[in-house]
PDB file of C-alpha atoms in Angstrom:
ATOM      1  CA  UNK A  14      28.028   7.689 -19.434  1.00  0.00           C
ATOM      2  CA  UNK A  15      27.836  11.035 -17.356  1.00  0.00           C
ATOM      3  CA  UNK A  16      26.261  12.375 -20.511  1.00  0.00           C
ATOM      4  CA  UNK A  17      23.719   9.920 -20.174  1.00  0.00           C
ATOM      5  CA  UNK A  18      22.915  10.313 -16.572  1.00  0.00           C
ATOM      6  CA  UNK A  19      22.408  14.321 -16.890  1.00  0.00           C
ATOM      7  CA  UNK A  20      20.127  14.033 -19.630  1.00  0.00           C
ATOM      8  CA  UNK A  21      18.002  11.369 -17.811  1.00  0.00           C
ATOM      9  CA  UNK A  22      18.112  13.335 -14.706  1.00  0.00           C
ATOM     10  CA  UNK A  23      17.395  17.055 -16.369  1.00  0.00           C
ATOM     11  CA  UNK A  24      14.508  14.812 -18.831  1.00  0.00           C
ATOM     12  CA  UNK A  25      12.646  13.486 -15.806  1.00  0.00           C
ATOM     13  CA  UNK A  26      12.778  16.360 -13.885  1.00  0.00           C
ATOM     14  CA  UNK A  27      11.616  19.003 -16.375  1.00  0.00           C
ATOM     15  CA  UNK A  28       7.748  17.363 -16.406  1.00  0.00           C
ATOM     16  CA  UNK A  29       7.487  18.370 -12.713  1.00  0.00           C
ATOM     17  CA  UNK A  30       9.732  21.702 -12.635  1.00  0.00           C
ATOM     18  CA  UNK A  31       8.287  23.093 -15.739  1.00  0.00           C
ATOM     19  CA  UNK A  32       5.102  22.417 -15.543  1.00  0.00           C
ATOM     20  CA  UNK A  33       2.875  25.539 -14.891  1.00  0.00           C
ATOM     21  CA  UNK A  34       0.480  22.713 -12.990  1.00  0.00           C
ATOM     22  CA  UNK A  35      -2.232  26.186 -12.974  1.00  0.00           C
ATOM     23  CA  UNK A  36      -2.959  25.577 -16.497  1.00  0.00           C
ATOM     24  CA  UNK A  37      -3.598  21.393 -16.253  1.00  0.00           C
ATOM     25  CA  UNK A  38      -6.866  20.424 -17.215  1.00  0.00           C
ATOM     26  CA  UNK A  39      -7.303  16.112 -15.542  1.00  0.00           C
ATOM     27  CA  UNK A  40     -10.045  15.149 -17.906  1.00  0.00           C
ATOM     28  CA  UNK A  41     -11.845  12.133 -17.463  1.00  0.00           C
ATOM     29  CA  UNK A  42     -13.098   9.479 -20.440  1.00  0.00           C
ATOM     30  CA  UNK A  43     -15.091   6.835 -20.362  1.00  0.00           C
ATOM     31  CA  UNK A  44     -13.356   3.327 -21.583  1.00  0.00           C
ATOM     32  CA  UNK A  45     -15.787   0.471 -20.761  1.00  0.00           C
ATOM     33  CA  UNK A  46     -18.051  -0.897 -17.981  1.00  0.00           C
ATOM     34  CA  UNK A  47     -16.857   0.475 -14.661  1.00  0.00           C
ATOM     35  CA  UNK A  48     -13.563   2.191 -16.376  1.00  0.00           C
ATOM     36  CA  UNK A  49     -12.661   5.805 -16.641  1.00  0.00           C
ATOM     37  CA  UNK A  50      -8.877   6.882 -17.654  1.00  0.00           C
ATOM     38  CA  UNK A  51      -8.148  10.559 -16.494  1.00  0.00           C
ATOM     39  CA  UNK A  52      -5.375  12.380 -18.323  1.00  0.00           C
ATOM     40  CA  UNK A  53      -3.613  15.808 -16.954  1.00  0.00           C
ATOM     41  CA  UNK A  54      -0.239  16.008 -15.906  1.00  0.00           C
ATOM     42  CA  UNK A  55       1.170  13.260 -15.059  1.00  0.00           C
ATOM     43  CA  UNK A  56       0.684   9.266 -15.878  1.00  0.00           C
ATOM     44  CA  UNK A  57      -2.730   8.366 -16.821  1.00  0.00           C
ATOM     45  CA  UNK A  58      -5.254   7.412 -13.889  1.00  0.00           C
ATOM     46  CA  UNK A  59      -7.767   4.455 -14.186  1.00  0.00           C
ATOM     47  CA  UNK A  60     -10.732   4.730 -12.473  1.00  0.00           C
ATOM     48  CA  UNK A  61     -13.305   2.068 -11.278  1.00  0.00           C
ATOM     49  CA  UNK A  62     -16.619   3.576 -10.162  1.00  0.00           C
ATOM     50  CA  UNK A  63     -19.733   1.808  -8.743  1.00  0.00           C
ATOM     51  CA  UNK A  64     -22.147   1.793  -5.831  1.00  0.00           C
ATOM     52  CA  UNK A  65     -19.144   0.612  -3.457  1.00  0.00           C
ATOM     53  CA  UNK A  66     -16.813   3.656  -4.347  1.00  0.00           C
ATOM     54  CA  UNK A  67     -13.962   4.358  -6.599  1.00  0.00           C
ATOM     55  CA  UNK A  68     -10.490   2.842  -7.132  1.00  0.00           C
ATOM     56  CA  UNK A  69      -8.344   4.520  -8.582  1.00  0.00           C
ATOM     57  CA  UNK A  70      -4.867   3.486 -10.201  1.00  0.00           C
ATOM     58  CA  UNK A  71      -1.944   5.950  -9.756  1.00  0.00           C
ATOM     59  CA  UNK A  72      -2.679   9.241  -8.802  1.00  0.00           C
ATOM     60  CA  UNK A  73      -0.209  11.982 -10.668  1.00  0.00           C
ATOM     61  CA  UNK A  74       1.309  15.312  -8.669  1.00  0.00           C
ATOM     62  CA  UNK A  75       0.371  16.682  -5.545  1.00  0.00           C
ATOM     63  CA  UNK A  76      -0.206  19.638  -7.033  1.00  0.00           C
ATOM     64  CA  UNK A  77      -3.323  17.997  -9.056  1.00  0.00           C
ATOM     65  CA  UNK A  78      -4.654  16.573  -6.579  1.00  0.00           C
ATOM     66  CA  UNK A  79      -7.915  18.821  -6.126  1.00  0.00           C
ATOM     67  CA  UNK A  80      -8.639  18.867  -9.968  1.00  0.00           C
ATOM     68  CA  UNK A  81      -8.455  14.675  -9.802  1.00  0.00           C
ATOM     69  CA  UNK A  82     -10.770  14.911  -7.310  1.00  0.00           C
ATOM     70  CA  UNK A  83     -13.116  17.405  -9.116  1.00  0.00           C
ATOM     71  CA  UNK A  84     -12.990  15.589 -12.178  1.00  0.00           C
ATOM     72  CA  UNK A  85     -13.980  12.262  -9.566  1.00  0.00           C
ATOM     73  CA  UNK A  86     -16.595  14.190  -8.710  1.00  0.00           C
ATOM     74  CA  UNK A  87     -18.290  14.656 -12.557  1.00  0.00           C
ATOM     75  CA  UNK A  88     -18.126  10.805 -12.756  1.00  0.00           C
ATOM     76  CA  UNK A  89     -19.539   9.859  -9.256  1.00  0.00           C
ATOM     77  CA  UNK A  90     -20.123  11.343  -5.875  1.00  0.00           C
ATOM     78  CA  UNK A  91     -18.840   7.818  -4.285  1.00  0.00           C
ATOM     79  CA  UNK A  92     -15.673   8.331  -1.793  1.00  0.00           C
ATOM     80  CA  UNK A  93     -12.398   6.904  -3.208  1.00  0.00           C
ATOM     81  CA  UNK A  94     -12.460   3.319  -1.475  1.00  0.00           C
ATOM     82  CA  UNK A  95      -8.803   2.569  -2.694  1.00  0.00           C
ATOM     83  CA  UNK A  96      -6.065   3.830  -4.258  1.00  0.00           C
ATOM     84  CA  UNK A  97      -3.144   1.593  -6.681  1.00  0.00           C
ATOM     85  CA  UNK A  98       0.155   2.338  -7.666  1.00  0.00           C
ATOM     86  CA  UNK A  99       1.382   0.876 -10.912  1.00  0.00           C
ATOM     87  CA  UNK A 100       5.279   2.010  -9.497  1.00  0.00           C
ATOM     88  CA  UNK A 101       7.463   4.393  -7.162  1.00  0.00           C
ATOM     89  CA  UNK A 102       7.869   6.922  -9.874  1.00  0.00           C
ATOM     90  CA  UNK A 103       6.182  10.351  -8.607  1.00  0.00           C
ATOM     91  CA  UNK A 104       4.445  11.129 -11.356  1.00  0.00           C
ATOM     92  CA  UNK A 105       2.280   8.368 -10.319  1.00  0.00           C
ATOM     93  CA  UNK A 106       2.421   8.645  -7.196  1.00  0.00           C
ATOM     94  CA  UNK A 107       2.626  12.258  -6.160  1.00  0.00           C
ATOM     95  CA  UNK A 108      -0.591  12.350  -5.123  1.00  0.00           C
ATOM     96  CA  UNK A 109      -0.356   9.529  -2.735  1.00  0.00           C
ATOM     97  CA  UNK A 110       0.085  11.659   0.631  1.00  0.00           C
ATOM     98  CA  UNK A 111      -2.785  13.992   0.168  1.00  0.00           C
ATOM     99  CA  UNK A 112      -5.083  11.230  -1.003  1.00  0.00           C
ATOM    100  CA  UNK A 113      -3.901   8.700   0.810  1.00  0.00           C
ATOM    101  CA  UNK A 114      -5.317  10.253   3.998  1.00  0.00           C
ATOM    102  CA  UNK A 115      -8.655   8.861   3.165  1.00  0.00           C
ATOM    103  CA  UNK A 116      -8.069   5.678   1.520  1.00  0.00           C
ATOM    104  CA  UNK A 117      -5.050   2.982   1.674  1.00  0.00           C
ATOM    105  CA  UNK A 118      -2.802   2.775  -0.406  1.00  0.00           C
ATOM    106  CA  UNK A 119      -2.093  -0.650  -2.350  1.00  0.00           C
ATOM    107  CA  UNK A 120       1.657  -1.410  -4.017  1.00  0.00           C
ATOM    108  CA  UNK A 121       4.361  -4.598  -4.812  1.00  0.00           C
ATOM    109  CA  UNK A 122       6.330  -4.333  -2.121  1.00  0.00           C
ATOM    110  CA  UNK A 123       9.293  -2.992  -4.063  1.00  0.00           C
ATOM    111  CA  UNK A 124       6.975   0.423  -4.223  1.00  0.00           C
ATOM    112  CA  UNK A 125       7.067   0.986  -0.690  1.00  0.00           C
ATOM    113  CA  UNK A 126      10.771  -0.054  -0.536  1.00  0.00           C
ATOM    114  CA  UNK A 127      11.234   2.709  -3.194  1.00  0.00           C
ATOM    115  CA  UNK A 128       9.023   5.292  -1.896  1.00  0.00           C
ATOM    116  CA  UNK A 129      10.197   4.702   2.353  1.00  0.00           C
ATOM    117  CA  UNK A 130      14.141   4.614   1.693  1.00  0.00           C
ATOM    118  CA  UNK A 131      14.711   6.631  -0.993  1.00  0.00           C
ATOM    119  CA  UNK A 132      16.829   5.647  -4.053  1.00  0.00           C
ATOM    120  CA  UNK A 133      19.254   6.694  -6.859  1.00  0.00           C
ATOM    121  CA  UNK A 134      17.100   6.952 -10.001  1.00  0.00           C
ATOM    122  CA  UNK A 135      17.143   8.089 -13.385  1.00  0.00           C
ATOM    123  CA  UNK A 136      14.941  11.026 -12.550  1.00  0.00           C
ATOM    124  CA  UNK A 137      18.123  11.926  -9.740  1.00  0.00           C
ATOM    125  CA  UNK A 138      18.394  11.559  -6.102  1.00  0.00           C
ATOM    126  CA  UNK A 139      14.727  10.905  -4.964  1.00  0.00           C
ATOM    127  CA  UNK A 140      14.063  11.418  -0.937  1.00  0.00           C
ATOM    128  CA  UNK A 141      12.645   9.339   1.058  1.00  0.00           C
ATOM    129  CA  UNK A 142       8.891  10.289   1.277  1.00  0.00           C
ATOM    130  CA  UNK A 143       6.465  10.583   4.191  1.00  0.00           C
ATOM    131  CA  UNK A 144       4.789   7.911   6.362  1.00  0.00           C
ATOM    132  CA  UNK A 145       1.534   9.001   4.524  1.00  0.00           C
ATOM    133  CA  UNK A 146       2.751   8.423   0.865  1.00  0.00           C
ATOM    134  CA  UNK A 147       3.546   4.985   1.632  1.00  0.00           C
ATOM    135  CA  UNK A 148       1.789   1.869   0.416  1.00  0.00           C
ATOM    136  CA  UNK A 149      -0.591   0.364   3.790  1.00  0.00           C
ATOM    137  CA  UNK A 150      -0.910  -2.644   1.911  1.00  0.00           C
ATOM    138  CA  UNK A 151       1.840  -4.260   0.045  1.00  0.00           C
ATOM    139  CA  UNK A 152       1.837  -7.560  -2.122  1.00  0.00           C
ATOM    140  CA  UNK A 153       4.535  -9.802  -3.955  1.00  0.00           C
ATOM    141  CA  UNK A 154       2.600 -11.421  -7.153  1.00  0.00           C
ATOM    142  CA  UNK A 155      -0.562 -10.438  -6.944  1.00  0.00           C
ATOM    143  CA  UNK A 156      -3.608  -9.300  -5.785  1.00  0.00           C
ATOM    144  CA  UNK A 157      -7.715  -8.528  -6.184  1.00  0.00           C
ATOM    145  CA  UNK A 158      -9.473  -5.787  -4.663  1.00  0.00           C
ATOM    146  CA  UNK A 159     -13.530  -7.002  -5.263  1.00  0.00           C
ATOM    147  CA  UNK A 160     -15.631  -3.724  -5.554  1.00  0.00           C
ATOM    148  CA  UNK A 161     -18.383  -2.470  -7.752  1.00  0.00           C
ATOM    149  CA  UNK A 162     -18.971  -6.042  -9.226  1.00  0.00           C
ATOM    150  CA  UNK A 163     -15.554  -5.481 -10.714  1.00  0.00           C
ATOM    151  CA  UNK A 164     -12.373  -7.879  -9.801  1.00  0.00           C
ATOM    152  CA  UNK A 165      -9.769  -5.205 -10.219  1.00  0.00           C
ATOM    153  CA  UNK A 166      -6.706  -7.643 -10.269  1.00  0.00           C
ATOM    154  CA  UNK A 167      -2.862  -6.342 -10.115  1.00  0.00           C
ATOM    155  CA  UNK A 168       0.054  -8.827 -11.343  1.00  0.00           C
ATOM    156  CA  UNK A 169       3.447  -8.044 -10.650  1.00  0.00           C
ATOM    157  CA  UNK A 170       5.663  -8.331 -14.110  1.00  0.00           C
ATOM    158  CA  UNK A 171       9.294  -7.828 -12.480  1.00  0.00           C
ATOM    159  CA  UNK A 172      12.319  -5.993 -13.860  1.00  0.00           C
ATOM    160  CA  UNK A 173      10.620  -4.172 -16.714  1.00  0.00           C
ATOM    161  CA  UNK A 174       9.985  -0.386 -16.477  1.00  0.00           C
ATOM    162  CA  UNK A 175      10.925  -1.014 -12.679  1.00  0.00           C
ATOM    163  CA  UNK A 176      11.009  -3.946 -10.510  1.00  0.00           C
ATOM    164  CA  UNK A 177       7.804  -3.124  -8.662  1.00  0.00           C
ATOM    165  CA  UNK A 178       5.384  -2.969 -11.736  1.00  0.00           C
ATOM    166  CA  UNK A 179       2.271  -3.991 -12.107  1.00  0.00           C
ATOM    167  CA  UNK A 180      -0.150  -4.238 -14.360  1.00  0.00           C
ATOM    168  CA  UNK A 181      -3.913  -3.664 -13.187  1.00  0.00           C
ATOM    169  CA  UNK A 182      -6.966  -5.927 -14.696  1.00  0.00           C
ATOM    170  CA  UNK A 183     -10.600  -4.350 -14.823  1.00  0.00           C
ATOM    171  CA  UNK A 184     -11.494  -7.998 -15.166  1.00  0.00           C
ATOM    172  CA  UNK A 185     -15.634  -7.574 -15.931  1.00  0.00           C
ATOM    173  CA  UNK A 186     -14.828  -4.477 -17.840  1.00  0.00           C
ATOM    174  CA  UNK A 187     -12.389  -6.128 -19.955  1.00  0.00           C
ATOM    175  CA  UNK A 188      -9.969  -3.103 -19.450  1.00  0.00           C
ATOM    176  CA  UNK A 189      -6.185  -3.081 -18.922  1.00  0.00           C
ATOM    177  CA  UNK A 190      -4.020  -0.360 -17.428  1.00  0.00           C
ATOM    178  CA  UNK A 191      -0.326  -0.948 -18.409  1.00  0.00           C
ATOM    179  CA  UNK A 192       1.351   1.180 -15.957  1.00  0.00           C
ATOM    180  CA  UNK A 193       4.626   2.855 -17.769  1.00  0.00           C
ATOM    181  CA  UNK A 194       5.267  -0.602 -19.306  1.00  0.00           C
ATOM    182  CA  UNK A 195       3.643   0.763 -22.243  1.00  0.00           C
ATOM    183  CA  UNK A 196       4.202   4.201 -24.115  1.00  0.00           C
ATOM    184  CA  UNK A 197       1.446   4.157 -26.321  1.00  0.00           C
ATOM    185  CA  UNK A 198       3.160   5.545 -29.704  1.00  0.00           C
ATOM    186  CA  UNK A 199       6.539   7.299 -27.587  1.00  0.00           C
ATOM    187  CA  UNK A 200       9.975   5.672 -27.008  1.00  0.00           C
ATOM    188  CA  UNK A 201       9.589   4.767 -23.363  1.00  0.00           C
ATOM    189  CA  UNK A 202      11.375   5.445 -20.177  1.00  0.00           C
ATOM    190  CA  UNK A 203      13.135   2.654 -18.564  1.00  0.00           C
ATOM    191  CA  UNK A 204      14.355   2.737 -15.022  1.00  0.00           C
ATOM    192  CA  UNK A 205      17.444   0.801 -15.415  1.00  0.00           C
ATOM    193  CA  UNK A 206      18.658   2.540 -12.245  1.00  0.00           C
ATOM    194  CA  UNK A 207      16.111   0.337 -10.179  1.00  0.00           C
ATOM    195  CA  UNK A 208      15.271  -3.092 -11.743  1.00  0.00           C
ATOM    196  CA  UNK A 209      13.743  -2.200 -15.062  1.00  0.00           C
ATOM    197  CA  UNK A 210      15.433  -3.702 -18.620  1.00  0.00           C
ATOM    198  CA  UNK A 211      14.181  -3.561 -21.995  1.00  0.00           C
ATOM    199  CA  UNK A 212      14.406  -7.376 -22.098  1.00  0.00           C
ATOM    200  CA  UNK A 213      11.945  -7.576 -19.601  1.00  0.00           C
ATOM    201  CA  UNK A 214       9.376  -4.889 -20.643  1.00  0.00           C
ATOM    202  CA  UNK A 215       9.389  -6.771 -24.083  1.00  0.00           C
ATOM    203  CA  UNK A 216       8.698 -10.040 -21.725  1.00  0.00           C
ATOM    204  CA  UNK A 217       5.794  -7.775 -19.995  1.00  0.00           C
ATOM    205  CA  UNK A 218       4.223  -6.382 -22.949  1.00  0.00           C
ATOM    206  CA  UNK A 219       4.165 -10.025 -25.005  1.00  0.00           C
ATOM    207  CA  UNK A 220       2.691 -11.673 -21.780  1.00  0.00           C
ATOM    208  CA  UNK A 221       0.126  -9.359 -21.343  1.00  0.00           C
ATOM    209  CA  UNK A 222      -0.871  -9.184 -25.294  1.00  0.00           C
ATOM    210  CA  UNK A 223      -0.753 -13.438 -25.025  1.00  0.00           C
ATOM    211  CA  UNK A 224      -3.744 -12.419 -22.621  1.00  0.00           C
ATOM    212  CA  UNK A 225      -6.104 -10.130 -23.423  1.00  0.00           C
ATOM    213  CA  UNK A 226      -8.999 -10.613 -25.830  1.00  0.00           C
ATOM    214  CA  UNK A 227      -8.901  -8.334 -28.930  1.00  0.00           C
ATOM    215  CA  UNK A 228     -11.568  -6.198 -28.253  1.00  0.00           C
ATOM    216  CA  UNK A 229      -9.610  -5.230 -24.676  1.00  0.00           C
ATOM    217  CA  UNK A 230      -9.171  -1.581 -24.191  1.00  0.00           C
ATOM    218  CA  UNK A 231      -5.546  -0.629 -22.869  1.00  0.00           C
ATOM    219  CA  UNK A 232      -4.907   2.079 -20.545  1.00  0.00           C
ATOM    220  CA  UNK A 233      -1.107   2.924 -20.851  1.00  0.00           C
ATOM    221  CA  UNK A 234       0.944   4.959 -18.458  1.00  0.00           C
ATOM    222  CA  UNK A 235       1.486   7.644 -21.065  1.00  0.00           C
ATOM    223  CA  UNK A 236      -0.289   8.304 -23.857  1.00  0.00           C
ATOM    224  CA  UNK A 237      -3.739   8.188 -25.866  1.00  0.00           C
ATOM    225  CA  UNK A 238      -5.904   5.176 -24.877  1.00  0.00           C
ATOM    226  CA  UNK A 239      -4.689   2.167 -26.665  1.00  0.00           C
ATOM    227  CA  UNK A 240      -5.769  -1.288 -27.614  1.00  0.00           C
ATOM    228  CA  UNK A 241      -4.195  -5.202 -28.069  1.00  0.00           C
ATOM    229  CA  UNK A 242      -3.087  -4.303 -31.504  1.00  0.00           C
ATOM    230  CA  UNK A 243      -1.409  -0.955 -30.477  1.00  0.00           C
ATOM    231  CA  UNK A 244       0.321  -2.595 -27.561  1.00  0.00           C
ATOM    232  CA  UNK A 245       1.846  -5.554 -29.768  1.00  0.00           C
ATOM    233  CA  UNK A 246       3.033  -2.677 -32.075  1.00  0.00           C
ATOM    234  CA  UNK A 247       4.414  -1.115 -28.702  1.00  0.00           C
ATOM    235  CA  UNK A 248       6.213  -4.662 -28.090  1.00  0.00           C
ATOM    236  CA  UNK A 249       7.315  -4.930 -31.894  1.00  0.00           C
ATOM    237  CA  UNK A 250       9.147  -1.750 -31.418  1.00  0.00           C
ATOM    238  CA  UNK A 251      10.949  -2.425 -28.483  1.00  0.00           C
ATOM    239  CA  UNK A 252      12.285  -5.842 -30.430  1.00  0.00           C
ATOM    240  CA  UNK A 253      13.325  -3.852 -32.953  1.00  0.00           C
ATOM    241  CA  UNK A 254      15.044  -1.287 -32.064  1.00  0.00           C
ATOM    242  CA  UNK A 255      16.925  -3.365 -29.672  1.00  0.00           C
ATOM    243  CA  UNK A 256      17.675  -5.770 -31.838  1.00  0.00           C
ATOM    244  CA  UNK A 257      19.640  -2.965 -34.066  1.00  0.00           C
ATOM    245  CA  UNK A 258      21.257  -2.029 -30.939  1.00  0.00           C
ATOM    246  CA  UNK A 259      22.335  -5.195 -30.209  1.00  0.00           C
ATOM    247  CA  UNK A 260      23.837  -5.522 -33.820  1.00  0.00           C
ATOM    248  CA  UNK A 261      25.544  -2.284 -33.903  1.00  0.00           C
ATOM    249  CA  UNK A 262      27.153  -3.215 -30.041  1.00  0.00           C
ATOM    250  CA  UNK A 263      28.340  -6.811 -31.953  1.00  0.00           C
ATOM    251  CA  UNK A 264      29.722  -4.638 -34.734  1.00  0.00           C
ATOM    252  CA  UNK A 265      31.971  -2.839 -32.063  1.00  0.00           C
ATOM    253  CA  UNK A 266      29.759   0.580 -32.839  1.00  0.00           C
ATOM    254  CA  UNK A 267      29.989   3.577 -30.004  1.00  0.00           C
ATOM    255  CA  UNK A 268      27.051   4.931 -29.129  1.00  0.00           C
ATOM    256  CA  UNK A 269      27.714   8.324 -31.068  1.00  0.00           C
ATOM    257  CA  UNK A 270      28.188   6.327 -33.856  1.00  0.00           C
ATOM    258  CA  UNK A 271      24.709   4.964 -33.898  1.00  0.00           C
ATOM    259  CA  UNK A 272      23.282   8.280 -33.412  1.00  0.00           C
ATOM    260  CA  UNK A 273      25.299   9.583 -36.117  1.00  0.00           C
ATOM    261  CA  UNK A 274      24.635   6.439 -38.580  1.00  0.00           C
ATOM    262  CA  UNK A 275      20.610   6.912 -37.754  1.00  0.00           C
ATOM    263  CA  UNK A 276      20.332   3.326 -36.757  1.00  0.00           C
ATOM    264  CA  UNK A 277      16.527   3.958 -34.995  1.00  0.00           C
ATOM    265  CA  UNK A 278      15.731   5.622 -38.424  1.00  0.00           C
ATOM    266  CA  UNK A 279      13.230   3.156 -38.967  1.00  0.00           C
ATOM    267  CA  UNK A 280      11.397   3.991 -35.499  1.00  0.00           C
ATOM    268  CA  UNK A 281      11.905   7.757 -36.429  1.00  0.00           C
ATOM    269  CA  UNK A 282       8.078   8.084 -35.273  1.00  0.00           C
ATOM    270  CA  UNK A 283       7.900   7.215 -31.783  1.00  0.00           C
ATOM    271  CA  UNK A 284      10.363   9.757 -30.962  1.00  0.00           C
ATOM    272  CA  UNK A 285       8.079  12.154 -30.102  1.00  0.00           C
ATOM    273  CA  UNK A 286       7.762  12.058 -26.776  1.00  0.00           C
ATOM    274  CA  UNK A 287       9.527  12.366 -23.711  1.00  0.00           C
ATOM    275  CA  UNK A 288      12.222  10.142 -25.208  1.00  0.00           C
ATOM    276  CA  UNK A 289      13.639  11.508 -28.154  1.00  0.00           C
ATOM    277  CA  UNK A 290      15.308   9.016 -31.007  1.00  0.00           C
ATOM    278  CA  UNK A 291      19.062   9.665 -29.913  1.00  0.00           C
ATOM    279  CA  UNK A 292      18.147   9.675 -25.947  1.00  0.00           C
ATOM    280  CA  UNK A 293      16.737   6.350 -26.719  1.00  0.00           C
ATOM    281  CA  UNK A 294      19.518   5.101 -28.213  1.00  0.00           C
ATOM    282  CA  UNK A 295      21.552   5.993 -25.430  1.00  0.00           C
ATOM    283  CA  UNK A 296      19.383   4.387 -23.184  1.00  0.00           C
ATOM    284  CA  UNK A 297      18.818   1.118 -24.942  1.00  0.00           C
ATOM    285  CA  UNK A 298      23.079   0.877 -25.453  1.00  0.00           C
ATOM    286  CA  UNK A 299      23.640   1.635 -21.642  1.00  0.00           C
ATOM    287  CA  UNK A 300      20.774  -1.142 -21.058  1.00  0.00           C
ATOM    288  CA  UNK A 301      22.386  -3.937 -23.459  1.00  0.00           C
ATOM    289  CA  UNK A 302      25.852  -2.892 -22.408  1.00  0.00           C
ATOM    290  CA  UNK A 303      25.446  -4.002 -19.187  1.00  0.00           C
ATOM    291  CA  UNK A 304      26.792  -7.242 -17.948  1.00  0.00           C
TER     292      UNK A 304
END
């Protein structure tokens, strides 16, 4: 188990430590209707843009902070109205204090909770931030921020890559942004540390499939811009492979001994991310271990 718990903290903390942040280029594509999704070096940002301003969900590094705002500015000269975070983790929200001195910030509760008292966490010991990174507006289930013509709608799905997600609807756009509750093509990270289960990301990513129209464009926390089909093969995965985690735990099988038999062979693929095939092994048998 302390195996476990020095990979996950070295694996989180590399993206921020090793990152030459000099060399990031944020990039900004168009998705539909109001809907931009900026990649760089962090979490993916969704952008709303209109005659009322811009919203923007998540909001990377600190470090990146001018180059999200330059690449703002070669979309629209409007002022960021508001600013969304999908969850604590800082690579979406390690922007929050520099930009959030010019528009409030909007979280689940749980986000502030996170963010104001600090917390034990899979990336390793994360301080308590500033007053000015906090959320100034916090909600439990949900809520709708009305701007550019667009109802930009966030829905708390609890106890799945945290337990302050939430997923954000473009609603006229018909565009979703997923948050980390979807990996599009990787082996996710779950935060079992702080309320998150693969049981209930499978919940969260089935729900929000049930939902959406298939022609809906899919903005996921990490990764290339994805669609309903690509998120059900998202959720497909996750009931797989934990499904032959669960049958190798029944068979009495240590954890070495499903990396050694291959048992994720079949999901070889999505190991190409941050979450290699073994580490994701060991995460899912720590997750379906517990009691």
């Amino acid at each position: 188990m302390r195996r476990l718990y020095r990979f996950i903290t070295l694996f989180a903390a590399l993206p921020l430590l090793a990152q030459d942040f000099s060399k990031v280029e944020v990039k900004a594509t168009r998705v539909a209707g109001t809907v931009y999704m900026l990649t760089g070096g962090g979490g993916n940002i969704g952008v709303s843009v209109g005659d009322d301003g811009i919203v923007i969900v998540d909001d990377q590094y600190a470090p990146l902070v001018p180059k999200i705002e330059a690449a703002l500015k070669t979309i629209s000269d409007k002022p960021v109205r508001f600013i969304l975070n999908t969850h604590y983790h800082p690579d979406h929200t390690g922007g929050n204090e520099q930009m959030g001195k010019s528009a409030p910030i909007v979280a689940q509760e749980n986000v502030r909770k996170r963010l104001e008292e600090g917390t034990t966490t899979m990336f390793g010991p994360m301080a308590a931030q500033p007053k000015g990174a906090l959320p100034i507006v916090t909600f439990n289930d949900s809520l709708t921020i009305h701007l550019n013509g667009e109802d930009v709608r966030a829905v708390h799905f609890p106890n799945s890559h945290t337990d302050g997600d939430s997923v954000i609807w473009f609603t006229q756009s018909n565009v979703v942004h997923m948050g980390d509750n979807f990996f599009n093509g990787w082996f996710p990270v779950i935060d079992l540390d702080n309320g998150g289960g693969v049981k209930g990301m499978i919940k969260t990513v089935e729900k929000v499939a049930s939902m959406i129209p298939a022609d809906t464009k899919v903005i996921p926390g990490h990764g290339p811009l994805g669609d309903r089909d690509s998120l059900r093969k998202f959720g497909e995965m996750l009931k797989g492979t934990s499904a032959a985690i669960q049958a190798a735990l029944d068979a009495g099988k240590t954890v070495e001994q499903m990396k050694s038999e291959k048992v994720l062979a079949a999901w070889e693929d999505w190991g190409k991310g941050f979450v290699k095939t073994d580490r994701f092994v060991e995460l899912l048998h720590r997750d379906l271990s517990r009691k």
